[in-house]
CSV table of C-alpha atoms in Angstrom, one decimal:
chain,number,residue,atom,x,y,z
A,651,MET,CA,144.9,69.3,59.7
A,652,ALA,CA,142.4,69.5,62.5
A,653,LEU,CA,140.0,67.4,60.6
A,654,ILE,CA,142.6,64.8,59.9
A,655,ASN,CA,143.6,64.6,63.6
A,656,LEU,CA,139.9,64.2,64.5
A,657,MET,CA,139.5,61.3,62.1
A,658,LYS,CA,142.4,59.5,63.6
A,659,ASP,CA,140.4,59.2,66.8
A,660,THR,CA,137.8,56.6,66.0
A,661,SER,CA,135.5,57.4,68.9
A,662,ASP,CA,135.4,61.1,68.1
A,663,PHE,CA,134.9,60.3,64.4
A,664,ASN,CA,131.9,58.2,65.3
A,665,LEU,CA,130.4,60.9,67.5
A,666,VAL,CA,130.7,63.5,64.7
A,667,PHE,CA,129.7,61.5,61.6
A,668,ARG,CA,127.4,58.8,62.9
A,669,THR,CA,123.7,59.9,63.0
A,670,GLU,CA,122.4,56.7,64.7
A,671,LYS,CA,123.1,55.7,68.3
A,672,GLN,CA,122.0,52.6,70.1
A,673,ASP,CA,121.6,51.8,73.8
A,674,VAL,CA,123.8,48.8,74.5
A,675,SER,CA,123.1,46.9,77.7
A,676,PRO,CA,126.2,46.4,79.8
A,677,ARG,CA,124.8,43.1,81.2
A,678,ILE,CA,122.5,40.2,80.3
A,679,THR,CA,118.9,41.1,81.1
A,680,GLN,CA,117.0,38.6,78.9
A,681,VAL,CA,117.7,35.0,77.7
A,682,TYR,CA,115.9,33.2,74.9
A,683,LEU,CA,115.8,29.5,75.2
A,684,GLU,CA,115.0,27.3,72.3
A,685,MET,CA,113.1,24.3,73.8
A,686,SER,CA,112.9,22.4,70.6
A,687,THR,CA,113.5,22.7,66.8
A,688,HIS,CA,110.8,20.1,66.2
A,689,CYS,CA,107.4,21.3,65.1
A,690,ASN,CA,104.0,19.7,64.5
A,691,LEU,CA,103.0,22.3,61.9
A,692,SER,CA,104.3,23.0,58.4
A,693,CYS,CA,103.5,26.7,58.0
A,694,ARG,CA,104.4,28.0,54.6
A,695,SER,CA,106.0,31.2,56.0
A,696,CYS,CA,108.3,29.4,58.5
A,697,VAL,CA,112.0,29.8,58.4
A,698,ARG,CA,112.4,26.1,59.1
A,699,ASN,CA,111.7,25.5,55.4
A,700,SER,CA,114.7,27.6,54.5
A,701,ILE,CA,117.4,27.1,57.2
A,702,VAL,CA,120.6,25.6,55.8
A,703,ASP,CA,121.5,22.2,57.3
A,704,PHE,CA,118.6,22.4,59.7
A,705,LYS,CA,118.4,19.5,62.2
A,706,ASN,CA,115.7,18.6,64.7
A,707,SER,CA,116.7,18.5,68.3
A,708,HIS,CA,115.4,19.1,71.8
A,709,PHE,CA,116.7,21.2,74.7
A,710,SER,CA,117.8,18.3,77.0
A,711,PRO,CA,117.4,18.0,80.8
A,712,GLU,CA,121.2,17.6,81.0
A,713,LEU,CA,121.7,21.0,79.3
A,714,MET,CA,119.1,22.6,81.6
A,715,ARG,CA,121.0,21.2,84.7
A,716,ARG,CA,124.1,22.9,83.3
A,717,VAL,CA,122.5,26.2,82.4
A,718,LEU,CA,120.1,26.7,85.3
A,719,PRO,CA,122.8,27.6,88.0
A,720,MET,CA,124.2,30.1,85.5
A,721,LEU,CA,120.8,31.7,85.0
A,722,LYS,CA,120.3,32.0,88.8
A,723,LYS,CA,123.4,34.2,89.1
A,724,LEU,CA,122.0,36.7,86.6
A,725,ARG,CA,119.7,39.6,87.3
A,726,LEU,CA,117.3,38.8,84.5
A,727,ASP,CA,114.2,40.7,83.5
A,728,ARG,CA,112.8,37.7,81.7
A,729,ILE,CA,113.3,34.3,80.0
A,730,VAL,CA,111.6,33.8,76.7
A,731,LEU,CA,110.9,30.3,75.5
A,732,LEU,CA,111.0,30.9,71.8
A,733,GLY,CA,112.9,29.4,68.9
A,734,PHE,CA,112.6,27.8,65.5
A,735,GLY,CA,110.3,25.0,66.7
A,736,GLU,CA,107.4,24.4,69.0
A,737,ALA,CA,108.5,24.4,72.6
A,738,LEU,CA,105.8,22.1,73.8
A,739,CYS,CA,107.0,19.4,71.3
A,740,ASN,CA,109.8,18.7,73.8
A,741,PRO,CA,109.0,15.4,75.6
A,742,ASP,CA,110.7,16.8,78.8
A,743,ILE,CA,109.0,20.2,78.6
A,744,LYS,CA,107.2,19.8,82.0
A,745,HIS,CA,110.4,19.0,83.8
A,746,LEU,CA,112.2,21.9,82.0
A,747,LEU,CA,109.5,24.3,82.9
A,748,LYS,CA,109.5,23.2,86.6
A,749,SER,CA,113.2,23.8,86.7
A,750,LEU,CA,112.9,27.3,85.2
A,751,ARG,CA,110.1,28.2,87.6
A,752,THR,CA,112.6,28.0,90.5
A,753,LEU,CA,114.0,31.2,89.1
A,754,LYS,CA,112.7,34.5,90.4
A,755,THR,CA,112.2,36.0,87.0
A,756,LYS,CA,109.4,36.4,84.4
A,757,ILE,CA,109.0,33.4,82.1
A,758,VAL,CA,107.3,33.9,78.7
A,759,LEU,CA,106.2,31.0,76.5
A,760,VAL,CA,105.4,31.3,72.8
A,761,THR,CA,103.4,28.4,71.4
A,762,ASN,CA,101.3,27.5,68.4
A,763,ALA,CA,98.7,26.2,70.9
A,764,ALA,CA,98.3,22.8,69.3
A,765,PHE,CA,99.6,21.0,72.5
A,766,LEU,CA,97.5,23.1,75.0
A,767,SER,CA,95.5,20.1,76.1
A,768,GLU,CA,93.5,20.3,79.3
A,769,GLU,CA,96.4,18.6,81.2
A,770,MET,CA,99.1,20.8,79.7
A,771,SER,CA,97.0,24.0,80.2
A,772,SER,CA,96.4,23.1,83.8
A,773,TYR,CA,100.1,22.5,84.3
A,774,LEU,CA,101.1,25.9,82.8
A,775,VAL,CA,98.5,27.8,84.9
A,776,ASN,CA,99.5,26.1,88.1
A,777,LEU,CA,103.2,26.7,87.7
A,778,PRO,CA,102.4,29.5,86.9
A,779,LEU,CA,104.1,30.9,83.8
A,780,ASP,CA,104.0,34.7,83.6
A,781,GLU,CA,103.0,35.1,80.0
A,782,ILE,CA,101.8,32.8,77.2
A,783,TYR,CA,101.6,34.0,73.6
A,784,VAL,CA,99.7,31.9,71.1
A,785,SER,CA,100.3,32.4,67.4
A,786,TRP,CA,97.6,32.4,64.7
A,787,ASP,CA,97.7,33.7,61.1
A,788,ASP,CA,94.5,32.3,59.5
A,789,ASP,CA,90.7,32.4,59.5
A,790,ILE,CA,89.8,32.2,63.2
A,791,ASP,CA,86.3,31.1,62.2
A,792,GLY,CA,87.6,28.0,60.5
A,793,GLY,CA,88.0,28.9,56.8
A,794,VAL,CA,90.7,27.6,54.6
A,795,ASN,CA,94.1,27.8,56.2
A,796,ILE,CA,96.4,30.1,54.2
A,797,ASN,CA,99.5,29.8,56.4
A,798,ARG,CA,99.1,27.3,59.2
A,799,LYS,CA,99.2,23.7,58.0
A,800,GLY,CA,98.5,21.2,60.7
A,801,ILE,CA,96.0,22.8,63.1
A,802,LYS,CA,92.4,23.7,62.6
A,803,ALA,CA,90.7,26.8,63.9
A,804,ASP,CA,88.2,24.9,66.1
A,805,LEU,CA,91.1,23.1,68.0
A,806,PHE,CA,92.9,26.4,68.4
A,807,ARG,CA,89.9,28.1,69.8
A,808,MET,CA,89.0,25.2,72.1
A,809,ASN,CA,92.5,25.1,73.5
A,810,ILE,CA,92.7,28.8,74.1
A,811,GLU,CA,89.3,29.0,75.7
A,812,TYR,CA,90.1,26.2,78.1
A,813,LEU,CA,93.4,27.9,79.0
A,814,LEU,CA,91.6,31.1,79.8
A,815,LYS,CA,89.0,29.3,81.8
A,816,LEU,CA,91.6,27.8,84.0
A,817,LYS,CA,93.3,31.1,84.5
A,818,ASN,CA,90.0,32.7,85.6
A,819,ILE,CA,89.4,29.9,88.0
A,820,SER,CA,92.8,30.4,89.5
A,821,HIS,CA,92.1,34.0,90.4
A,822,ASP,CA,95.7,34.8,89.5
A,823,GLU,CA,96.8,37.5,87.1
A,824,ARG,CA,99.3,35.0,85.7
A,825,PRO,CA,99.6,33.9,83.1
A,826,ARG,CA,98.8,36.8,80.9
A,827,ILE,CA,97.6,35.5,77.5
A,828,GLY,CA,98.6,37.2,74.3
A,829,MET,CA,98.1,36.4,70.6
A,830,GLU,CA,100.7,37.0,67.9
A,831,MET,CA,99.8,37.3,64.2
A,832,VAL,CA,102.0,37.8,61.1
A,833,ALA,CA,100.4,40.1,58.5
A,834,THR,CA,100.7,39.4,54.8
A,835,LYS,CA,99.0,40.4,51.6
A,836,SER,CA,97.0,37.1,51.8
A,837,ASN,CA,95.8,37.2,55.3
A,838,TYR,CA,95.7,40.8,56.6
A,839,HIS,CA,91.9,41.0,56.0
A,840,LEU,CA,91.5,38.1,58.5
A,841,ILE,CA,93.2,39.9,61.4
A,842,PRO,CA,90.3,42.1,62.6
A,843,GLN,CA,88.1,39.0,63.2
A,844,ALA,CA,90.9,37.2,65.0
A,845,ILE,CA,91.3,40.2,67.4
A,846,ALA,CA,87.6,40.5,67.9
A,847,TYR,CA,87.5,36.8,68.8
A,848,GLY,CA,90.5,37.1,71.1
A,849,SER,CA,89.0,40.1,72.9
A,850,SER,CA,85.7,38.3,73.4
A,851,VAL,CA,87.3,35.4,75.2
A,852,GLY,CA,89.7,37.4,77.4
A,853,ILE,CA,93.1,37.7,75.6
A,854,ASP,CA,95.1,40.5,77.1
A,855,LYS,CA,97.4,41.6,74.2
A,856,PHE,CA,97.7,41.3,70.5
A,857,ILE,CA,100.9,41.6,68.4
A,858,VAL,CA,100.6,42.2,64.7
A,859,SER,CA,104.0,41.7,63.0
A,860,ASN,CA,105.1,41.8,59.4
A,861,ILE,CA,106.5,38.7,57.7
A,862,PHE,CA,110.2,38.0,57.4
A,863,PRO,CA,110.6,36.9,53.7
A,864,TYR,CA,112.6,33.7,53.9
A,865,SER,CA,111.6,32.6,50.4
A,866,LYS,CA,110.8,34.2,47.0
A,867,GLU,CA,107.1,33.2,47.6
A,868,MET,CA,107.1,35.1,50.9
A,869,GLY,CA,108.9,38.0,49.4
A,870,LYS,CA,105.7,38.7,47.4
A,871,GLU,CA,103.6,38.8,50.6
A,872,ILE,CA,105.3,41.7,52.4
A,873,LEU,CA,103.3,44.7,53.5
A,874,TYR,CA,106.2,47.2,54.0
A,875,ASP,CA,108.2,49.2,51.6
A,876,ILE,CA,111.0,51.6,50.9
A,877,GLY,CA,110.1,55.3,50.9
A,878,SER,CA,106.6,54.9,49.8
A,879,LYS,CA,103.1,54.0,51.0
A,880,PRO,CA,102.7,50.3,52.0
A,881,PRO,CA,100.2,48.2,50.1
A,882,VAL,CA,98.0,48.3,53.2
A,883,ASN,CA,98.4,50.6,56.1
A,884,LEU,CA,98.0,48.2,59.0
A,885,LYS,CA,97.6,50.9,61.7
A,886,LYS,CA,94.8,52.6,59.7
A,887,TYR,CA,93.2,49.3,58.7
A,888,LEU,CA,93.2,48.2,62.4
A,889,SER,CA,92.4,51.6,63.9
A,890,LYS,CA,89.1,50.3,65.4
A,891,GLU,CA,90.9,47.3,67.0
A,892,ILE,CA,93.8,49.4,68.2
A,893,LYS,CA,91.3,51.8,69.9
A,894,ASN,CA,89.3,49.1,71.6
A,895,SER,CA,92.0,46.5,72.4
A,896,ASN,CA,95.6,46.3,73.5
A,897,VAL,CA,97.1,45.9,70.0
A,898,VAL,CA,100.7,46.5,69.1
A,899,THR,CA,101.2,46.9,65.3
A,900,ALA,CA,104.6,46.7,63.5
A,901,ASN,CA,106.1,49.5,61.5
A,902,GLN,CA,105.8,49.3,57.7
A,903,SER,CA,108.5,51.7,56.5
A,904,VAL,CA,112.2,51.1,56.4
A,905,ASP,CA,112.9,54.8,56.5
A,906,ILE,CA,113.3,55.1,60.3
A,907,THR,CA,116.2,55.1,62.7
A,908,ARG,CA,117.3,51.7,63.7
A,909,ARG,CA,117.2,50.3,67.2
A,910,CYS,CA,118.1,46.7,67.9
A,911,PRO,CA,115.8,45.4,70.7
A,912,PHE,CA,118.1,42.5,71.4
A,913,ILE,CA,121.3,44.5,71.9
A,914,GLU,CA,119.4,47.2,73.9
A,915,LYS,CA,118.1,44.5,76.3
A,916,GLY,CA,121.3,42.5,76.7
A,917,THR,CA,120.1,39.4,75.0
A,918,ILE,CA,121.5,36.0,74.5
A,919,PHE,CA,119.8,33.2,72.5
A,920,ILE,CA,120.6,29.6,73.4
A,921,THR,CA,119.7,27.0,70.8
A,922,ALA,CA,118.3,23.6,71.6
A,923,THR,CA,121.8,22.2,71.2
A,924,GLY,CA,123.4,24.8,73.5
A,925,GLU,CA,125.0,27.1,70.9
A,926,VAL,CA,124.8,30.9,71.8
A,927,SER,CA,124.0,33.7,69.4
A,928,PRO,CA,123.2,37.4,70.1
A,929,CYS,CA,119.6,37.0,68.9
A,930,PRO,CA,117.3,34.5,67.2
A,931,GLU,CA,118.0,35.9,63.7
A,932,LEU,CA,121.7,35.1,64.0
A,933,ALA,CA,121.3,31.6,65.3
A,934,TYR,CA,120.9,29.9,61.9
A,935,THR,CA,122.0,30.5,58.3
A,936,HIS,CA,119.1,31.1,55.9
A,937,PRO,CA,118.2,33.1,52.8
A,938,ALA,CA,116.3,36.4,52.9
A,939,PHE,CA,114.4,38.1,50.0
A,940,TYR,CA,114.2,41.8,50.3
A,941,PHE,CA,112.3,43.6,47.5
A,942,GLY,CA,113.3,41.0,45.0
A,943,SER,CA,116.9,40.7,46.1
A,944,ASP,CA,118.2,37.3,47.2
A,945,ARG,CA,120.5,37.6,50.2
A,946,MET,CA,122.1,34.9,52.5
A,947,HIS,CA,122.1,35.6,56.2
A,948,ASN,CA,124.9,33.7,57.8
A,949,ARG,CA,124.7,32.6,61.4
A,950,PHE,CA,126.9,34.2,64.1
A,951,ILE,CA,127.7,31.9,67.0
A,952,VAL,CA,129.6,33.4,70.0
A,953,GLY,CA,129.8,30.4,72.3
A,954,ASN,CA,128.4,27.1,73.5
A,955,MET,CA,126.8,26.2,76.8
A,956,ILE,CA,128.2,22.6,76.6
A,957,ASN,CA,131.7,23.8,77.6
A,958,GLN,CA,131.4,27.5,78.5
A,959,SER,CA,129.6,29.6,81.0
A,960,ILE,CA,127.1,32.2,80.1
A,961,GLN,CA,129.2,35.0,81.6
A,962,SER,CA,132.4,33.9,79.8
A,963,VAL,CA,130.5,33.9,76.5
A,964,TRP,CA,129.1,37.4,77.2
A,965,ASP,CA,132.6,38.7,78.1
A,966,ASN,CA,134.5,37.1,75.3
A,967,LYS,CA,136.2,39.4,72.7
A,968,GLN,CA,134.1,38.3,69.8
A,969,PHE,CA,130.8,39.0,71.5
A,970,SER,CA,132.1,42.2,73.2
A,971,GLU,CA,133.3,43.7,69.9
A,972,PHE,CA,130.1,42.8,68.2
A,973,ARG,CA,128.1,44.7,70.8
A,974,LYS,CA,130.4,47.8,70.6
A,975,ASN,CA,129.5,48.1,66.9
A,976,PHE,CA,126.0,49.1,67.9
A,977,VAL,CA,127.1,52.1,70.0
A,978,HIS,CA,127.0,54.2,66.9
A,979,TYR,CA,125.4,51.6,64.6
A,980,ASP,CA,128.4,50.7,62.5
A,981,TYR,CA,126.4,48.8,60.0
A,982,SER,CA,125.3,50.1,56.6
A,983,ASP,CA,121.5,50.4,56.3
A,984,CYS,CA,121.0,47.7,53.7
A,985,SER,CA,117.3,47.5,54.3
A,986,PHE,CA,117.0,51.1,52.9
A,987,CYS,CA,119.3,50.4,49.9
A,988,TYR,CA,117.6,51.6,46.7
A,989,GLN,CA,119.4,49.1,44.4
A,990,PRO,CA,119.7,45.9,46.5
A,991,ASP,CA,119.7,43.7,43.5
A,992,ARG,CA,122.9,45.3,42.3
A,993,CYS,CA,124.8,44.9,45.5
A,994,GLY,CA,127.5,42.4,45.1
A,995,MET,CA,128.6,42.8,48.8
A,996,ARG,CA,125.5,41.2,50.3
A,997,THR,CA,124.6,38.8,47.5
A,998,ASP,CA,128.1,37.5,46.7
A,999,GLU,CA,130.4,38.2,49.6
A,1000,SER,CA,127.8,38.2,52.5
A,1001,VAL,CA,129.2,41.4,53.9
A,1002,ASP,CA,127.7,44.9,54.1
A,1003,CYS,CA,129.3,48.2,52.8
A,1004,PHE,CA,131.2,48.5,56.1
A,1005,CYS,CA,132.5,44.9,55.6
A,1006,ASN,CA,130.5,43.5,58.5
A,1007,THR,CA,129.9,39.7,58.1
A,1008,THR,CA,126.7,39.7,60.1
A,1009,PRO,CA,123.4,40.8,58.4
A,1010,CYS,CA,122.6,43.4,61.1
A,1011,GLY,CA,122.5,46.2,58.5
A,1012,GLU,CA,119.3,44.8,57.0
A,1013,CYS,CA,117.7,43.5,60.2
A,1014,LEU,CA,113.9,43.9,60.2
A,1015,TRP,CA,113.7,43.7,64.0
A,1016,ALA,CA,115.8,46.8,64.2
A,1017,LYS,CA,113.3,48.7,62.1
A,1018,ASP,CA,110.3,47.4,64.2
A,1019,ILE,CA,109.0,45.8,60.9
A,1020,VAL,CA,109.2,42.3,62.5
A,1021,ILE,CA,108.3,42.2,66.2
A,1022,CYS,CA,107.9,39.4,68.6
A,1023,PRO,CA,107.0,39.0,72.3
């Protein structure tokens, strides 16, 4: 009888029977802004190739005029300019960046570096932005591009070196320059030379992430596994680079306790059209291929900046209840499922074993398998 009474109280039940806990921020501390969904590249690993009903759009000056006063009212740790396109593709990007620089918060730009001309680099350094991360997944010396279609290594190097030259001339610590790489079976052997190059020209930090398998082809490229040794141990393979440089390497095993970095930091993601989701992963509907199993990750939109305020979206019932689910991680651990191909819940009904409609139970960010700035 005592056990029955205990189970009637949901909170007590969670405390006793849930083994995972998650820090849930009571307020918004970071905002992701998607400056554009356009991109000048056609990388084979990109989710843009797989998003359902994907449309190209830019974050408009009108939307910025609406959002900026709301951002000023928040005590933000940072604003991250990252989305499913290239931020510098936006024709109004200088105006948008100038507006954001009026905020007293850290501003981080993630870019593929193709548009880092002398003029653009000078503008970014003089603002200044706080951090700029450039992404590169191929032969830094100029060999055949495995992933990045649309930019050659010599242009990438030239742009990065000029950006770093301007930063050194400015005698300012900002912007800190980082490089992000996505490791796969096809390109992991190219990462040491990319880090060696980056270190030689003055890049401050390197992030080595795993690939998110948005297609069957990419599902064959993963370097992480369930309960066994990965095909390549990245931390061991990059041990020299980790010792000599500031290198952050993703986890490669799904057998770890989950921790959502977006929920923990009080995140909202605003798309180029003003829609709001709790994180980048939930902003768009797309397939995912885990260990041979085909899943569909449906988007989860909690509001829109066109006709709502940031605070009202954060406080609404839908978003609030979503965040409460993470207090004791009320999501089945689908990424650790030993028979994912037999699961009719995720593949047919798009819900997990706890009947959640969001794919948070198989999130690779929560396992530190996929990491980003």
